[in-house]
Amino acid sequence: MKKIIESYDYPIFFAVVLLCLFGLVMIYSSSMITAISRYDQPNDFFFAKQKFALLISFPAMIMTMIFPYKIYKNKIFLIFIVSGVTSLLLLLFAFGHTAGNATRWVVIGSKSIQPAEFSKLAMIIYLAAIYGKRQDRINNIDTAVFPPIFILVFICFLIGIQPDYGMAAVIFLISATMIISSGMSFMNILKLSLITLVFVVVFMIDVLVTGNFSAIFSENKVSRVIGFADPFGTAAYDGFQLVNSLLAIGSGGLTGVGFGSSVQKYGYLPESHTDFIMAIIAEELGIFGVLFVLLTLGFIVLRGFVLSAKCKDPFGSLLLIGISSMIGIQVGINVGGVTGLIPITGITLPFISYGGSSLLLLMISMGIYQNIVMRMNMLEKKEIANTHPNK
């Protein structure tokens, strides 16, 4: 037991805990006005809900830290998680809760879950297991590569028609990262890229020719693109959210206006505790607060990629790549939307933004991450002991 405890990656463990606690504090600061004015609740309403989610998520991480990760590649388990997530996504069309012109939540009593969040981890485990097992024929596109891609496209389709294009894009990018890292040749990766490009071009041409643009890209989606293209020219409507985000970032400067002293959270910046919490961090804590978040998240992502290169088990290596890329891609998309580098997508900032489903998924993922690293370290120590028995 002592050897197991010593083999976990404690720098990553403390980085995750630190981010969760920091996020909890910033959720309180960024949501207190929204809780009172919009929801007629106490100012700690969202803070209390996120604290409850953290109290559920932390034991879940501990459990997955202990649970052997290799069991996840069991065929029955893979069928269970893929069919389970698919069923939940299909249930949304019958029993889903609609908010913001999207049906993304299943409400159970006073709680709600977002199935699309868990589909990220389901696809990571599924692709890691399939491509990990097929290393001997990874360049056989017909039998080794295409079958998992069909399931990926189906899952992305179910999420896209909610509609949640941002989440579908995240899952697609995570999967693309894993496929590129699976060991297949450059030529096969190039072929898959060209096939994807052809499908995208044909789809866009079909949309424009048939006039289905408005049916697929809702008014809300179009307004986000317009707001991104000309935020200050459309500051009164389409660019309202982005302009106020940029004002929050600009007013923060180096050291910020002080914790709890944000002006933008007083109704000027919608979703200040979810998608745009980074803008409030920049306003209240300045560039130093932003750097703390980005450097800590960057440390988790880069360490995951480095460890994946050292992992001798293809399944474990691909799991580390999938989990690390999931965090990195979400950070990039969230920060890109907040700063106006890309259109707003509704993707939250990992470990920081408000959201119970997101936090639970991330903590479970980090538990799996830790279990892989623990097994790696124990195997390394065993090999050293066998090579140098006197040490």
mmCIF file of N, CA, C and O in Angstrom, residues 17 19-29 31 42-60 111 273 277 351-357 359-360 363:
data_model
loop_
_atom_site.group_PDB
_atom_site.id
_atom_site.type_symbol
_atom_site.label_atom_id
_atom_site.label_comp_id
_atom_site.label_asym_id
_atom_site.label_seq_id
_atom_site.Cartn_x
_atom_site.Cartn_y
_atom_site.Cartn_z
ATOM 1 N N VAL A 17 -6.364 20.170 -7.211
ATOM 2 C CA VAL A 17 -7.049 20.638 -5.995
ATOM 3 C C VAL A 17 -6.995 22.158 -5.915
ATOM 4 O O VAL A 17 -7.997 22.822 -5.596
ATOM 5 N N LEU A 19 -6.698 24.349 -8.362
ATOM 6 C CA LEU A 19 -7.578 24.940 -9.370
ATOM 7 C C LEU A 19 -9.041 24.850 -8.946
ATOM 8 O O LEU A 19 -9.806 25.815 -9.141
ATOM 9 N N CYS A 20 -9.435 23.714 -8.385
ATOM 10 C CA CYS A 20 -10.825 23.539 -7.945
ATOM 11 C C CYS A 20 -11.190 24.532 -6.841
ATOM 12 O O CYS A 20 -12.276 25.133 -6.858
ATOM 13 N N LEU A 21 -10.300 24.706 -5.882
ATOM 14 C CA LEU A 21 -10.562 25.638 -4.776
ATOM 15 C C LEU A 21 -10.559 27.081 -5.274
ATOM 16 O O LEU A 21 -11.400 27.894 -4.862
ATOM 17 N N PHE A 22 -9.624 27.387 -6.163
ATOM 18 C CA PHE A 22 -9.586 28.732 -6.754
ATOM 19 C C PHE A 22 -10.862 28.994 -7.551
ATOM 20 O O PHE A 22 -11.459 30.079 -7.460
ATOM 21 N N GLY A 23 -11.296 27.992 -8.322
ATOM 22 C CA GLY A 23 -12.531 28.126 -9.095
ATOM 23 C C GLY A 23 -13.734 28.336 -8.204
ATOM 24 O O GLY A 23 -14.622 29.141 -8.515
ATOM 25 N N LEU A 24 -13.771 27.644 -7.071
ATOM 26 C CA LEU A 24 -14.881 27.782 -6.126
ATOM 27 C C LEU A 24 -14.974 29.216 -5.608
ATOM 28 O O LEU A 24 -16.064 29.805 -5.531
ATOM 29 N N VAL A 25 -13.828 29.779 -5.269
ATOM 30 C CA VAL A 25 -13.789 31.161 -4.774
ATOM 31 C C VAL A 25 -14.227 32.139 -5.862
ATOM 32 O O VAL A 25 -15.005 33.070 -5.614
ATOM 33 N N MET A 26 -13.746 31.928 -7.093
ATOM 34 C CA MET A 26 -14.089 32.840 -8.182
ATOM 35 C C MET A 26 -15.548 32.691 -8.615
ATOM 36 O O MET A 26 -16.163 33.665 -9.065
ATOM 37 N N ILE A 27 -16.113 31.502 -8.468
ATOM 38 C CA ILE A 27 -17.545 31.328 -8.751
ATOM 39 C C ILE A 27 -18.373 32.143 -7.772
ATOM 40 O O ILE A 27 -19.360 32.785 -8.151
ATOM 41 N N TYR A 28 -17.971 32.146 -6.518
ATOM 42 C CA TYR A 28 -18.682 32.963 -5.518
ATOM 43 C C TYR A 28 -18.628 34.438 -5.896
ATOM 44 O O TYR A 28 -19.651 35.134 -5.897
ATOM 45 N N SER A 29 -17.430 34.906 -6.243
ATOM 46 C CA SER A 29 -17.271 36.322 -6.569
ATOM 47 C C SER A 29 -18.031 36.703 -7.838
ATOM 48 O O SER A 29 -18.696 37.736 -7.879
ATOM 49 N N SER A 31 -20.608 35.200 -9.335
ATOM 50 C CA SER A 31 -22.024 34.843 -9.456
ATOM 51 C C SER A 31 -22.930 35.489 -8.414
ATOM 52 O O SER A 31 -24.155 35.349 -8.493
ATOM 53 N N PRO A 42 -29.966 33.523 -2.584
ATOM 54 C CA PRO A 42 -28.868 34.099 -1.786
ATOM 55 C C PRO A 42 -27.610 34.256 -2.638
ATOM 56 O O PRO A 42 -27.430 33.548 -3.631
ATOM 57 N N ASN A 43 -26.732 35.163 -2.228
ATOM 58 C CA ASN A 43 -25.556 35.437 -3.062
ATOM 59 C C ASN A 43 -24.581 34.265 -3.159
ATOM 60 O O ASN A 43 -23.703 34.250 -4.020
ATOM 61 N N ASP A 44 -24.718 33.270 -2.278
ATOM 62 C CA ASP A 44 -23.852 32.102 -2.356
ATOM 63 C C ASP A 44 -24.545 30.914 -3.031
ATOM 64 O O ASP A 44 -24.108 29.769 -2.883
ATOM 65 N N PHE A 45 -25.586 31.162 -3.790
ATOM 66 C CA PHE A 45 -26.389 30.100 -4.402
ATOM 67 C C PHE A 45 -25.539 29.202 -5.310
ATOM 68 O O PHE A 45 -25.507 27.978 -5.150
ATOM 69 N N PHE A 46 -24.831 29.806 -6.270
ATOM 70 C CA PHE A 46 -24.005 29.026 -7.188
ATOM 71 C C PHE A 46 -22.772 28.464 -6.490
ATOM 72 O O PHE A 46 -22.312 27.366 -6.816
ATOM 73 N N PHE A 47 -22.246 29.214 -5.555
ATOM 74 C CA PHE A 47 -21.104 28.739 -4.760
ATOM 75 C C PHE A 47 -21.475 27.453 -4.019
ATOM 76 O O PHE A 47 -20.713 26.482 -4.030
ATOM 77 N N ALA A 48 -22.648 27.437 -3.394
ATOM 78 C CA ALA A 48 -23.095 26.262 -2.635
ATOM 79 C C ALA A 48 -23.299 25.058 -3.550
ATOM 80 O O ALA A 48 -22.946 23.927 -3.200
ATOM 81 N N LYS A 49 -23.858 25.297 -4.743
ATOM 82 C CA LYS A 49 -24.088 24.193 -5.684
ATOM 83 C C LYS A 49 -22.762 23.629 -6.209
ATOM 84 O O LYS A 49 -22.601 22.418 -6.353
ATOM 85 N N GLN A 50 -21.811 24.528 -6.473
ATOM 86 C CA GLN A 50 -20.507 24.057 -6.954
ATOM 87 C C GLN A 50 -19.741 23.339 -5.839
ATOM 88 O O GLN A 50 -19.033 22.358 -6.105
ATOM 89 N N LYS A 51 -19.899 23.809 -4.613
ATOM 90 C CA LYS A 51 -19.248 23.150 -3.473
ATOM 91 C C LYS A 51 -19.795 21.734 -3.315
ATOM 92 O O LYS A 51 -19.030 20.787 -3.063
ATOM 93 N N PHE A 52 -21.097 21.575 -3.492
ATOM 94 C CA PHE A 52 -21.704 20.242 -3.427
ATOM 95 C C PHE A 52 -21.147 19.355 -4.542
ATOM 96 O O PHE A 52 -20.836 18.177 -4.322
ATOM 97 N N ALA A 53 -21.021 19.920 -5.740
ATOM 98 C CA ALA A 53 -20.479 19.160 -6.879
ATOM 99 C C ALA A 53 -19.039 18.729 -6.601
ATOM 100 O O ALA A 53 -18.634 17.612 -6.942
ATOM 101 N N LEU A 54 -18.278 19.612 -5.955
ATOM 102 C CA LEU A 54 -16.892 19.289 -5.625
ATOM 103 C C LEU A 54 -16.819 18.173 -4.581
ATOM 104 O O LEU A 54 -15.962 17.285 -4.661
ATOM 105 N N LEU A 55 -17.736 18.209 -3.617
ATOM 106 C CA LEU A 55 -17.778 17.180 -2.577
ATOM 107 C C LEU A 55 -18.152 15.809 -3.153
ATOM 108 O O LEU A 55 -17.792 14.770 -2.598
ATOM 109 N N ILE A 56 -18.886 15.809 -4.273
ATOM 110 C CA ILE A 56 -19.206 14.560 -4.969
ATOM 111 C C ILE A 56 -18.049 14.144 -5.874
ATOM 112 O O ILE A 56 -17.698 12.957 -5.975
ATOM 113 N N SER A 57 -17.445 15.116 -6.526
ATOM 114 C CA SER A 57 -16.420 14.845 -7.539
ATOM 115 C C SER A 57 -15.105 14.373 -6.942
ATOM 116 O O SER A 57 -14.416 13.531 -7.532
ATOM 117 N N PHE A 58 -14.735 14.922 -5.783
ATOM 118 C CA PHE A 58 -13.443 14.556 -5.193
ATOM 119 C C PHE A 58 -13.386 13.065 -4.829
ATOM 120 O O PHE A 58 -12.410 12.377 -5.190
ATOM 121 N N PRO A 59 -14.393 12.499 -4.139
ATOM 122 C CA PRO A 59 -14.379 11.048 -3.890
ATOM 123 C C PRO A 59 -14.398 10.229 -5.182
ATOM 124 O O PRO A 59 -13.801 9.148 -5.244
ATOM 125 N N ALA A 60 -15.072 10.755 -6.221
ATOM 126 C CA ALA A 60 -15.093 10.052 -7.516
ATOM 127 C C ALA A 60 -13.685 9.974 -8.098
ATOM 128 O O ALA A 60 -13.291 8.951 -8.679
ATOM 129 N N LYS A 111 -31.705 18.230 -9.559
ATOM 130 C CA LYS A 111 -30.384 18.182 -10.179
ATOM 131 C C LYS A 111 -30.511 17.982 -11.685
ATOM 132 O O LYS A 111 -31.509 17.460 -12.180
ATOM 133 N N HIS A 273 -20.115 33.591 -14.487
ATOM 134 C CA HIS A 273 -19.613 32.516 -13.631
ATOM 135 C C HIS A 273 -19.415 31.203 -14.394
ATOM 136 O O HIS A 273 -18.937 30.235 -13.819
ATOM 137 N N ILE A 277 -15.910 33.296 -16.961
ATOM 138 C CA ILE A 277 -15.299 33.493 -15.649
ATOM 139 C C ILE A 277 -13.854 33.990 -15.774
ATOM 140 O O ILE A 277 -13.354 34.696 -14.897
ATOM 141 N N PHE A 351 -12.132 23.050 -14.489
ATOM 142 C CA PHE A 351 -11.913 23.142 -13.044
ATOM 143 C C PHE A 351 -12.311 24.500 -12.452
ATOM 144 O O PHE A 351 -12.392 24.634 -11.239
ATOM 145 N N ILE A 352 -12.544 25.495 -13.285
ATOM 146 C CA ILE A 352 -12.777 26.857 -12.792
ATOM 147 C C ILE A 352 -14.235 27.264 -12.949
ATOM 148 O O ILE A 352 -14.858 27.758 -12.008
ATOM 149 N N SER A 353 -14.801 27.066 -14.129
ATOM 150 C CA SER A 353 -16.173 27.499 -14.403
ATOM 151 C C SER A 353 -17.192 26.716 -13.586
ATOM 152 O O SER A 353 -16.966 25.563 -13.207
ATOM 153 N N TYR A 354 -18.342 27.344 -13.374
ATOM 154 C CA TYR A 354 -19.462 26.686 -12.701
ATOM 155 C C TYR A 354 -20.025 25.580 -13.579
ATOM 156 O O TYR A 354 -20.189 25.756 -14.778
ATOM 157 N N GLY A 355 -20.333 24.442 -12.967
ATOM 158 C CA GLY A 355 -20.930 23.323 -13.707
ATOM 159 C C GLY A 355 -20.598 21.997 -13.065
ATOM 160 O O GLY A 355 -19.430 21.583 -13.062
ATOM 161 N N GLY A 356 -21.587 21.342 -12.490
ATOM 162 C CA GLY A 356 -21.382 20.091 -11.782
ATOM 163 C C GLY A 356 -20.985 18.940 -12.689
ATOM 164 O O GLY A 356 -20.082 18.165 -12.370
ATOM 165 N N SER A 357 -21.659 18.803 -13.847
ATOM 166 C CA SER A 357 -21.346 17.707 -14.775
ATOM 167 C C SER A 357 -19.914 17.818 -15.278
ATOM 168 O O SER A 357 -19.186 16.822 -15.349
ATOM 169 N N LEU A 359 -17.357 19.381 -13.839
ATOM 170 C CA LEU A 359 -16.399 19.132 -12.759
ATOM 171 C C LEU A 359 -16.285 17.639 -12.457
ATOM 172 O O LEU A 359 -15.177 17.116 -12.291
ATOM 173 N N LEU A 360 -17.419 16.939 -12.394
ATOM 174 C CA LEU A 360 -17.411 15.506 -12.114
ATOM 175 C C LEU A 360 -16.644 14.752 -13.196
ATOM 176 O O LEU A 360 -15.818 13.876 -12.896
ATOM 177 N N MET A 363 -12.841 15.427 -12.838
ATOM 178 C CA MET A 363 -12.234 14.774 -11.678
ATOM 179 C C MET A 363 -12.116 13.264 -11.898
ATOM 180 O O MET A 363 -11.119 12.645 -11.507
#
